[in-house]
mmCIF file of C-alpha atoms in Angstrom:
data_model
loop_
_atom_site.group_PDB
_atom_site.id
_atom_site.type_symbol
_atom_site.label_atom_id
_atom_site.label_comp_id
_atom_site.label_asym_id
_atom_site.label_seq_id
_atom_site.Cartn_x
_atom_site.Cartn_y
_atom_site.Cartn_z
ATOM 1 C CA MET T 927 51.560 31.812 98.512
ATOM 2 C CA LEU T 928 52.171 34.276 95.925
ATOM 3 C CA ILE T 929 56.110 36.171 95.858
ATOM 4 C CA PRO T 930 55.836 40.418 94.434
ATOM 5 C CA LEU T 931 57.761 39.908 91.512
ATOM 6 C CA ALA T 932 59.200 43.675 92.452
ATOM 7 C CA ARG T 933 61.004 42.303 94.968
ATOM 8 C CA PHE T 934 63.385 40.090 91.837
ATOM 9 C CA ALA T 935 63.430 43.182 89.785
ATOM 10 C CA PRO T 936 66.754 44.888 89.273
ATOM 11 C CA GLN T 937 67.389 47.929 91.331
ATOM 12 C CA ARG T 938 68.614 51.173 90.224
ATOM 13 C CA THR T 939 71.687 53.501 90.302
ATOM 14 C CA LEU T 940 70.139 56.926 91.371
ATOM 15 C CA LEU T 941 71.874 59.719 89.561
ATOM 16 C CA PRO T 942 72.952 62.830 91.755
ATOM 17 C CA ALA T 943 70.946 64.552 90.002
ATOM 18 C CA GLN T 944 67.986 62.578 90.902
ATOM 19 C CA LEU T 945 69.123 62.379 94.186
ATOM 20 C CA LEU T 946 69.484 65.966 94.579
ATOM 21 C CA PHE T 947 65.092 65.666 93.899
ATOM 22 C CA ARG T 948 64.190 63.659 96.032
ATOM 23 C CA ALA T 949 66.098 65.238 98.504
ATOM 24 C CA HIS T 950 64.964 67.909 97.922
ATOM 25 C CA TYR T 951 60.789 66.420 98.407
ATOM 26 C CA GLY T 952 62.180 65.311 100.898
ATOM 27 C CA GLN T 953 61.734 61.346 99.902
ATOM 28 C CA LEU T 954 66.144 61.422 101.166
ATOM 29 C CA PRO T 955 66.990 62.151 104.964
ATOM 30 C CA VAL T 956 71.057 62.324 104.173
ATOM 31 C CA VAL T 957 72.257 63.319 100.160
ATOM 32 C CA THR T 958 75.088 61.596 98.958
ATOM 33 C CA GLU T 959 78.991 62.671 99.762
ATOM 34 C CA VAL T 960 79.070 62.927 95.224
ATOM 35 C CA ALA T 961 75.798 65.478 95.184
ATOM 36 C CA THR T 962 77.521 67.739 98.103
ATOM 37 C CA GLN T 963 80.893 67.598 96.391
ATOM 38 C CA LYS T 964 79.057 69.138 93.415
ATOM 39 C CA ILE T 965 77.717 71.513 95.185
ATOM 40 C CA ARG T 966 80.422 72.949 97.260
ATOM 41 C CA HIS T 967 82.653 73.675 93.587
ATOM 42 C CA ASN T 968 80.303 75.325 91.976
ATOM 43 C CA THR T 969 79.790 77.644 95.388
ATOM 44 C CA SER T 970 83.527 77.660 95.680
ATOM 45 C CA SER T 971 84.043 78.937 91.504
ATOM 46 C CA SER T 972 81.383 81.738 91.800
ATOM 47 C CA THR T 973 83.582 83.391 94.910
ATOM 48 C CA PRO T 974 84.162 86.907 93.154
ATOM 49 C CA LEU T 975 88.506 86.961 93.072
ATOM 50 C CA PRO T 976 89.836 90.326 95.204
ATOM 51 C CA SER T 977 90.689 93.310 92.936
ATOM 52 C CA PRO T 978 94.585 93.264 93.136
ATOM 53 C CA HIS T 979 94.356 96.835 94.587
ATOM 54 C CA HIS T 980 94.673 94.895 97.883
ATOM 55 C CA THR T 981 97.121 91.961 96.534
ATOM 56 C CA ASP T 982 100.588 91.369 98.028
ATOM 57 C CA SER T 983 101.436 92.000 94.731
ATOM 58 C CA GLN T 984 100.180 95.928 94.795
ATOM 59 C CA LEU T 985 103.043 98.277 95.327
ATOM 60 C CA SER T 986 101.129 101.736 97.998
ATOM 61 C CA ILE T 987 103.082 104.796 96.738
ATOM 62 C CA TYR T 988 100.192 106.711 98.320
ATOM 63 C CA ASP T 989 98.616 107.470 101.164
ATOM 64 C CA GLY T 990 95.824 110.999 101.817
ATOM 65 C CA PRO T 991 96.507 112.321 104.712
ATOM 66 C CA PHE T 992 92.911 112.777 105.433
ATOM 67 C CA SER T 993 91.390 109.447 104.209
ATOM 68 C CA GLN T 994 89.384 108.997 108.030
ATOM 69 C CA THR T 995 88.692 111.904 108.146
ATOM 70 C CA ALA T 996 86.921 112.454 104.549
ATOM 71 C CA LYS T 997 84.887 108.907 105.569
ATOM 72 C CA ARG T 998 83.565 110.071 108.069
ATOM 73 C CA LEU T 999 81.830 112.758 106.951
ATOM 74 C CA LYS T 1000 80.637 111.415 104.631
ATOM 75 C CA LEU T 1001 78.821 108.607 106.409
ATOM 76 C CA PHE T 1002 77.745 111.866 109.147
ATOM 77 C CA SER T 1003 76.240 113.145 105.489
ATOM 78 C CA VAL T 1004 74.531 110.608 103.887
ATOM 79 C CA SER T 1005 73.266 109.215 107.994
ATOM 80 C CA SER T 1006 71.769 112.999 108.255
ATOM 81 C CA LEU T 1007 70.031 112.730 105.986
ATOM 82 C CA GLY T 1008 68.715 109.675 106.199
ATOM 83 C CA ALA T 1009 67.343 110.872 109.523
ATOM 84 C CA THR T 1010 65.806 113.820 108.137
ATOM 85 C CA VAL T 1011 63.688 112.120 105.688
ATOM 86 C CA ALA T 1012 62.896 109.168 108.788
ATOM 87 C CA LEU T 1013 61.921 112.397 110.145
ATOM 88 C CA CYS T 1014 59.909 114.093 108.548
ATOM 89 C CA PRO T 1015 56.490 112.206 107.859
ATOM 90 C CA PHE T 1016 56.423 113.955 111.930
ATOM 91 C CA ILE T 1017 56.292 116.815 111.274
ATOM 92 C CA PHE T 1018 52.226 115.719 110.092
ATOM 93 C CA LEU T 1019 51.365 114.456 113.376
ATOM 94 C CA LEU T 1020 52.504 117.100 116.292
ATOM 95 C CA ASP T 1021 49.559 119.000 117.569
ATOM 96 C CA ALA T 1022 50.625 122.364 116.173
ATOM 97 C CA GLY T 1023 48.377 125.327 115.056
ATOM 98 C CA ILE T 1024 49.457 125.421 111.813
ATOM 99 C CA SER T 1025 48.023 124.038 108.188
ATOM 100 C CA ASN T 1026 48.486 121.220 106.071
ATOM 101 C CA GLY T 1027 50.584 123.202 103.628
ATOM 102 C CA MET T 1028 52.936 124.858 106.231
ATOM 103 C CA ARG T 1029 53.960 121.511 107.955
ATOM 104 C CA GLY T 1030 54.613 120.666 103.888
ATOM 105 C CA GLY T 1031 56.479 123.199 103.332
ATOM 106 C CA LEU T 1032 58.782 122.831 105.861
ATOM 107 C CA ALA T 1033 59.449 119.243 105.291
ATOM 108 C CA VAL T 1034 60.877 120.073 101.669
ATOM 109 C CA ALA T 1035 62.513 122.344 102.484
ATOM 110 C CA ALA T 1036 64.058 120.325 105.500
ATOM 111 C CA VAL T 1037 64.809 117.366 102.796
ATOM 112 C CA ALA T 1038 66.631 120.010 100.239
ATOM 113 C CA THR T 1039 68.501 121.981 102.238
ATOM 114 C CA SER T 1040 69.880 118.412 104.293
ATOM 115 C CA GLY T 1041 70.150 116.474 100.179
ATOM 116 C CA SER T 1042 71.522 120.138 99.125
ATOM 117 C CA SER T 1043 74.769 119.984 101.639
ATOM 118 C CA THR T 1044 75.056 116.237 101.614
ATOM 119 C CA ALA T 1045 75.414 116.354 97.638
ATOM 120 C CA LEU T 1046 78.065 119.516 98.392
ATOM 121 C CA VAL T 1047 79.797 116.880 101.117
ATOM 122 C CA GLN T 1048 79.526 113.633 97.378
ATOM 123 C CA TRP T 1049 80.731 116.297 94.969
ATOM 124 C CA CYS T 1050 84.112 117.943 96.755
ATOM 125 C CA LEU T 1051 85.278 114.443 98.706
ATOM 126 C CA GLY T 1052 84.323 112.198 95.259
ATOM 127 C CA SER T 1053 87.421 112.702 93.989
ATOM 128 C CA TYR T 1054 89.760 113.130 96.693
ATOM 129 C CA VAL T 1055 92.659 109.714 96.497
ATOM 130 C CA ARG T 1056 93.117 107.620 99.719
ATOM 131 C CA LYS T 1057 94.649 105.540 98.762
ATOM 132 C CA ILE T 1058 97.444 104.525 94.815
ATOM 133 C CA THR T 1059 98.948 100.611 93.775
ATOM 134 C CA ILE T 1060 101.040 100.175 91.060
ATOM 135 C CA PRO T 1061 102.196 95.946 90.159
ATOM 136 C CA ASP T 1062 105.021 94.984 92.903
ATOM 137 C CA LEU T 1063 107.515 93.753 90.223
ATOM 138 C CA SER T 1064 110.439 93.323 92.240
ATOM 139 C CA SER T 1065 111.189 89.352 92.913
ATOM 140 C CA SER T 1066 110.972 89.573 96.706
ATOM 141 C CA SER T 1067 108.093 91.500 98.755
ATOM 142 C CA SER T 1068 109.712 91.982 101.387
ATOM 143 C CA SER T 1069 113.151 94.179 99.792
ATOM 144 C CA SER T 1070 110.138 95.867 98.529
ATOM 145 C CA ASP T 1071 110.235 99.724 97.346
ATOM 146 C CA SER T 1072 108.777 102.136 96.056
ATOM 147 C CA SER T 1073 111.487 104.864 94.972
ATOM 148 C CA THR T 1074 113.133 101.606 93.224
ATOM 149 C CA ALA T 1075 109.695 100.609 91.383
ATOM 150 C CA VAL T 1076 109.888 101.290 87.710
ATOM 151 C CA VAL T 1077 107.053 103.025 86.059
ATOM 152 C CA THR T 1078 105.953 103.501 82.487
ATOM 153 C CA ARG T 1079 102.991 104.476 80.256
ATOM 154 C CA SER T 1080 101.381 101.663 80.435
ATOM 155 C CA THR T 1081 101.951 100.291 84.076
ATOM 156 C CA PRO T 1082 98.182 99.950 86.118
ATOM 157 C CA VAL T 1083 97.871 102.350 88.843
ATOM 158 C CA SER T 1084 94.851 102.146 91.896
ATOM 159 C CA PHE T 1085 92.764 105.232 92.657
ATOM 160 C CA GLU T 1086 91.388 104.009 96.125
ATOM 161 C CA THR T 1087 88.212 106.543 96.263
ATOM 162 C CA LEU T 1088 84.998 106.435 98.645
ATOM 163 C CA SER T 1089 81.742 105.498 97.396
ATOM 164 C CA PHE T 1090 78.409 107.837 97.785
ATOM 165 C CA TRP T 1091 77.911 105.752 101.219
ATOM 166 C CA GLY T 1092 81.468 105.642 102.336
ATOM 167 C CA GLY T 1093 82.537 101.979 100.848
ATOM 168 C CA LYS T 1094 85.529 101.492 98.819
ATOM 169 C CA ARG T 1095 85.641 102.309 95.122
ATOM 170 C CA ILE T 1096 88.127 101.167 93.151
ATOM 171 C CA THR T 1097 89.864 102.999 90.259
ATOM 172 C CA THR T 1098 91.848 101.213 87.250
ATOM 173 C CA VAL T 1099 93.107 102.817 84.656
ATOM 174 C CA LYS T 1100 96.462 103.534 82.822
ATOM 175 C CA VAL T 1101 99.240 105.981 82.934
ATOM 176 C CA SER T 1102 98.575 107.044 79.822
ATOM 177 C CA ASP T 1103 95.389 106.782 79.630
ATOM 178 C CA LEU T 1104 95.782 110.308 82.153
ATOM 179 C CA GLU T 1105 95.958 114.032 82.387
ATOM 180 C CA PRO T 1106 95.870 116.964 83.983
ATOM 181 C CA SER T 1107 92.489 119.082 84.870
ATOM 182 C CA SER T 1108 92.148 122.087 86.436
ATOM 183 C CA ALA T 1109 88.109 122.023 87.389
ATOM 184 C CA PRO T 1110 87.671 122.160 91.283
ATOM 185 C CA PHE T 1111 89.450 119.611 93.851
ATOM 186 C CA SER T 1112 90.846 117.466 91.047
ATOM 187 C CA THR T 1113 94.079 117.892 89.771
ATOM 188 C CA ILE T 1114 93.687 114.673 87.530
ATOM 189 C CA ARG T 1115 91.527 112.471 85.705
ATOM 190 C CA ILE T 1116 90.865 110.137 82.856
ATOM 191 C CA ARG T 1117 91.582 111.701 79.068
ATOM 192 C CA ALA T 1118 87.795 111.854 77.233
ATOM 193 C CA GLY T 1119 87.605 108.395 75.822
ATOM 194 C CA GLN T 1120 90.475 105.531 77.038
ATOM 195 C CA SER T 1121 88.958 102.863 79.270
ATOM 196 C CA SER T 1122 88.928 101.871 82.901
ATOM 197 C CA THR T 1123 88.081 99.264 85.527
ATOM 198 C CA VAL T 1124 85.850 100.665 88.772
ATOM 199 C CA ARG T 1125 85.945 97.845 91.547
ATOM 200 C CA ASP T 1126 84.595 97.898 95.022
ATOM 201 C CA GLY T 1127 85.802 97.222 98.477
ATOM 202 C CA ARG T 1128 85.069 93.536 97.957
ATOM 203 C CA GLY T 1129 87.102 93.131 93.985
ATOM 204 C CA ARG T 1130 83.595 93.318 92.357
ATOM 205 C CA VAL T 1131 83.463 94.155 88.929
ATOM 206 C CA LEU T 1132 81.235 98.410 88.824
ATOM 207 C CA SER T 1133 82.172 99.486 85.745
ATOM 208 C CA GLU T 1134 84.148 98.198 83.306
ATOM 209 C CA GLY T 1135 84.841 100.561 79.635
ATOM 210 C CA ASN T 1136 84.878 104.973 79.026
ATOM 211 C CA GLN T 1137 81.376 104.847 80.678
ATOM 212 C CA LEU T 1138 82.535 108.039 83.262
ATOM 213 C CA LYS T 1139 84.778 109.954 83.130
ATOM 214 C CA LYS T 1140 87.233 110.564 86.694
ATOM 215 C CA ARG T 1141 88.488 112.975 88.124
ATOM 216 C CA PHE T 1142 91.355 112.443 92.068
ATOM 217 C CA TYR T 1143 91.928 114.658 93.953
ATOM 218 C CA LEU T 1144 95.619 114.647 95.602
ATOM 219 C CA HIS T 1145 98.440 116.878 97.655
ATOM 220 C CA SER T 1146 100.752 118.398 95.229
ATOM 221 C CA GLU T 1147 103.124 117.973 98.413
ATOM 222 C CA LEU T 1148 103.677 114.829 97.964
ATOM 223 C CA ALA T 1149 103.402 113.366 94.605
ATOM 224 C CA GLU T 1150 107.541 114.746 95.494
ATOM 225 C CA GLU T 1151 108.639 111.314 95.869
ATOM 226 C CA GLU T 1152 109.463 108.714 93.545
ATOM 227 C CA PRO T 1153 107.347 106.975 91.836
ATOM 228 C CA LEU T 1154 104.967 109.071 92.458
ATOM 229 C CA ARG T 1155 106.630 112.252 90.733
ATOM 230 C CA THR T 1156 107.296 110.031 87.264
ATOM 231 C CA ILE T 1157 103.911 109.633 86.890
ATOM 232 C CA MET T 1158 103.551 113.247 87.039
ATOM 233 C CA ALA T 1159 105.924 113.524 85.014
ATOM 234 C CA GLU T 1160 104.288 111.317 82.997
ATOM 235 C CA ILE T 1161 100.870 112.945 82.768
ATOM 236 C CA GLN T 1162 102.085 116.094 82.426
ATOM 237 C CA GLN T 1163 102.612 114.946 79.166
ATOM 238 C CA ASN T 1164 100.232 112.659 78.183
ATOM 239 C CA GLN T 1165 98.703 116.946 77.651
ATOM 240 C CA HIS T 1166 101.061 118.166 75.473
ATOM 241 C CA VAL T 1167 101.333 114.298 73.072
ATOM 242 C CA VAL T 1168 97.303 115.356 73.309
ATOM 243 C CA VAL T 1169 97.752 119.322 72.465
ATOM 244 C CA THR T 1170 99.938 118.123 70.368
ATOM 245 C CA SER T 1171 97.760 116.475 68.265
ATOM 246 C CA LYS T 1172 95.488 118.475 68.353
ATOM 247 C CA LEU T 1173 97.228 121.134 66.839
ATOM 248 C CA ALA T 1174 98.317 119.272 63.982
ATOM 249 C CA ALA T 1175 94.363 117.676 63.411
ATOM 250 C CA SER T 1176 93.023 121.053 62.952
ATOM 251 C CA SER T 1177 96.242 122.032 60.771
ATOM 252 C CA PRO T 1178 96.407 121.275 56.791
ATOM 253 C CA SER T 1179 98.073 118.099 55.657
ATOM 254 C CA SER T 1180 101.260 118.949 53.702
ATOM 255 C CA PRO T 1181 105.520 117.690 53.009
ATOM 256 C CA SER T 1182 106.324 120.187 55.829
ATOM 257 C CA THR T 1183 103.675 119.818 58.274
ATOM 258 C CA LYS T 1184 103.883 116.200 58.561
ATOM 259 C CA LYS T 1185 108.373 116.590 58.238
ATOM 260 C CA GLU T 1186 107.370 119.533 62.101
ATOM 261 C CA LYS T 1187 105.605 117.394 63.010
ATOM 262 C CA GLY T 1188 107.829 113.585 63.241
ATOM 263 C CA GLU T 1189 110.459 116.461 64.560
ATOM 264 C CA GLY T 1190 108.117 117.768 67.220
ATOM 265 C CA GLU T 1191 107.682 115.104 68.819
ATOM 266 C CA GLY T 1192 110.808 112.983 68.365
ATOM 267 C CA ALA T 1193 111.812 115.970 70.313
ATOM 268 C CA THR T 1194 109.568 116.121 72.819
ATOM 269 C CA SER T 1195 109.235 112.142 73.459
ATOM 270 C CA GLY T 1196 113.397 112.903 73.728
ATOM 271 C CA GLY T 1197 113.033 115.568 76.345
ATOM 272 C CA MET T 1198 110.860 113.408 78.464
ATOM 273 C CA SER T 1199 113.363 111.264 78.705
ATOM 274 C CA GLU T 1200 115.976 112.994 79.304
ATOM 275 C CA ARG T 1201 113.473 113.795 82.379
ATOM 276 C CA ILE T 1202 112.889 110.344 83.192
ATOM 277 C CA GLU T 1203 116.450 109.383 83.962
ATOM 278 C CA GLN T 1204 117.134 113.334 85.430
ATOM 279 C CA LEU T 1205 115.057 111.893 88.003
ATOM 280 C CA LYS T 1206 116.396 108.510 88.366
ATOM 281 C CA ARG T 1207 120.071 109.453 88.572
ATOM 282 C CA LYS T 1208 118.339 112.026 91.692
ATOM 283 C CA ALA T 1209 116.797 108.859 93.262
ATOM 284 C CA GLU T 1210 119.596 106.889 92.842
ATOM 285 C CA ASN T 1211 121.827 109.720 94.440
ATOM 286 C CA ALA T 1212 119.761 110.290 97.050
ATOM 287 C CA LYS T 1213 119.459 106.024 98.216
ATOM 288 C CA LYS T 1214 123.079 106.476 97.976
ATOM 289 C CA GLU T 1215 123.629 109.671 101.144
ATOM 290 C CA GLN T 1216 121.287 107.481 103.256
#
């Protein structure tokens, strides 16, 4: 009786990659534990990190009073545009005594009217700020108070606005990169050439760099409390610094001009420091009175 030599051949150990390959093509009933752990590790590493705007290390310093109204209005404008586009083909199916040219004109007029109204709503509400947060540097999150937060020119500020579909759009930028804006439906904006990071509601980065010149609209009556008042004072100071640098660049350079420039910048920075100290003292006195 002949015994096949394959029975005495040494068994070859399969690698995890070979096990996965055979399991994928139905050659193995199950996948080993090593391969399963590798799959779980790869899946967890690809999960996007949450935005700093949604963590406990952020301190909320501003909440828009019309946040829900702005979101509902945006959703209504987008849904009305989609309904108009979806119902336009039915104009050509109706049995009416008009030509196809007139039917096409009615469809184009309906889409143009709905599209223009949606674009107007998006332009007006695209800059509306629903929430502003800054990093919470306090040691205890339970005792954190927005009025005692320390704000500098390098502090990153996160502005939550609405996207085209009504979702969250979070723009993070430094205080030194902001300036006042006189455009309609805007209070402040990012200075030209300055970088910012834009994320969605899940924390995924949508754009990073200086591709967008974003504007923001805040209620001025809500910017009278600390630390938002200090941030607005710093933004006003940024405008003076930009104007001074432009005038210095346009004027001819001379020793006297450089000396005057240094004195002007020193006086401006000194006045700003005094303003910040006054605001801090007012905040401390208000807390003591309470």
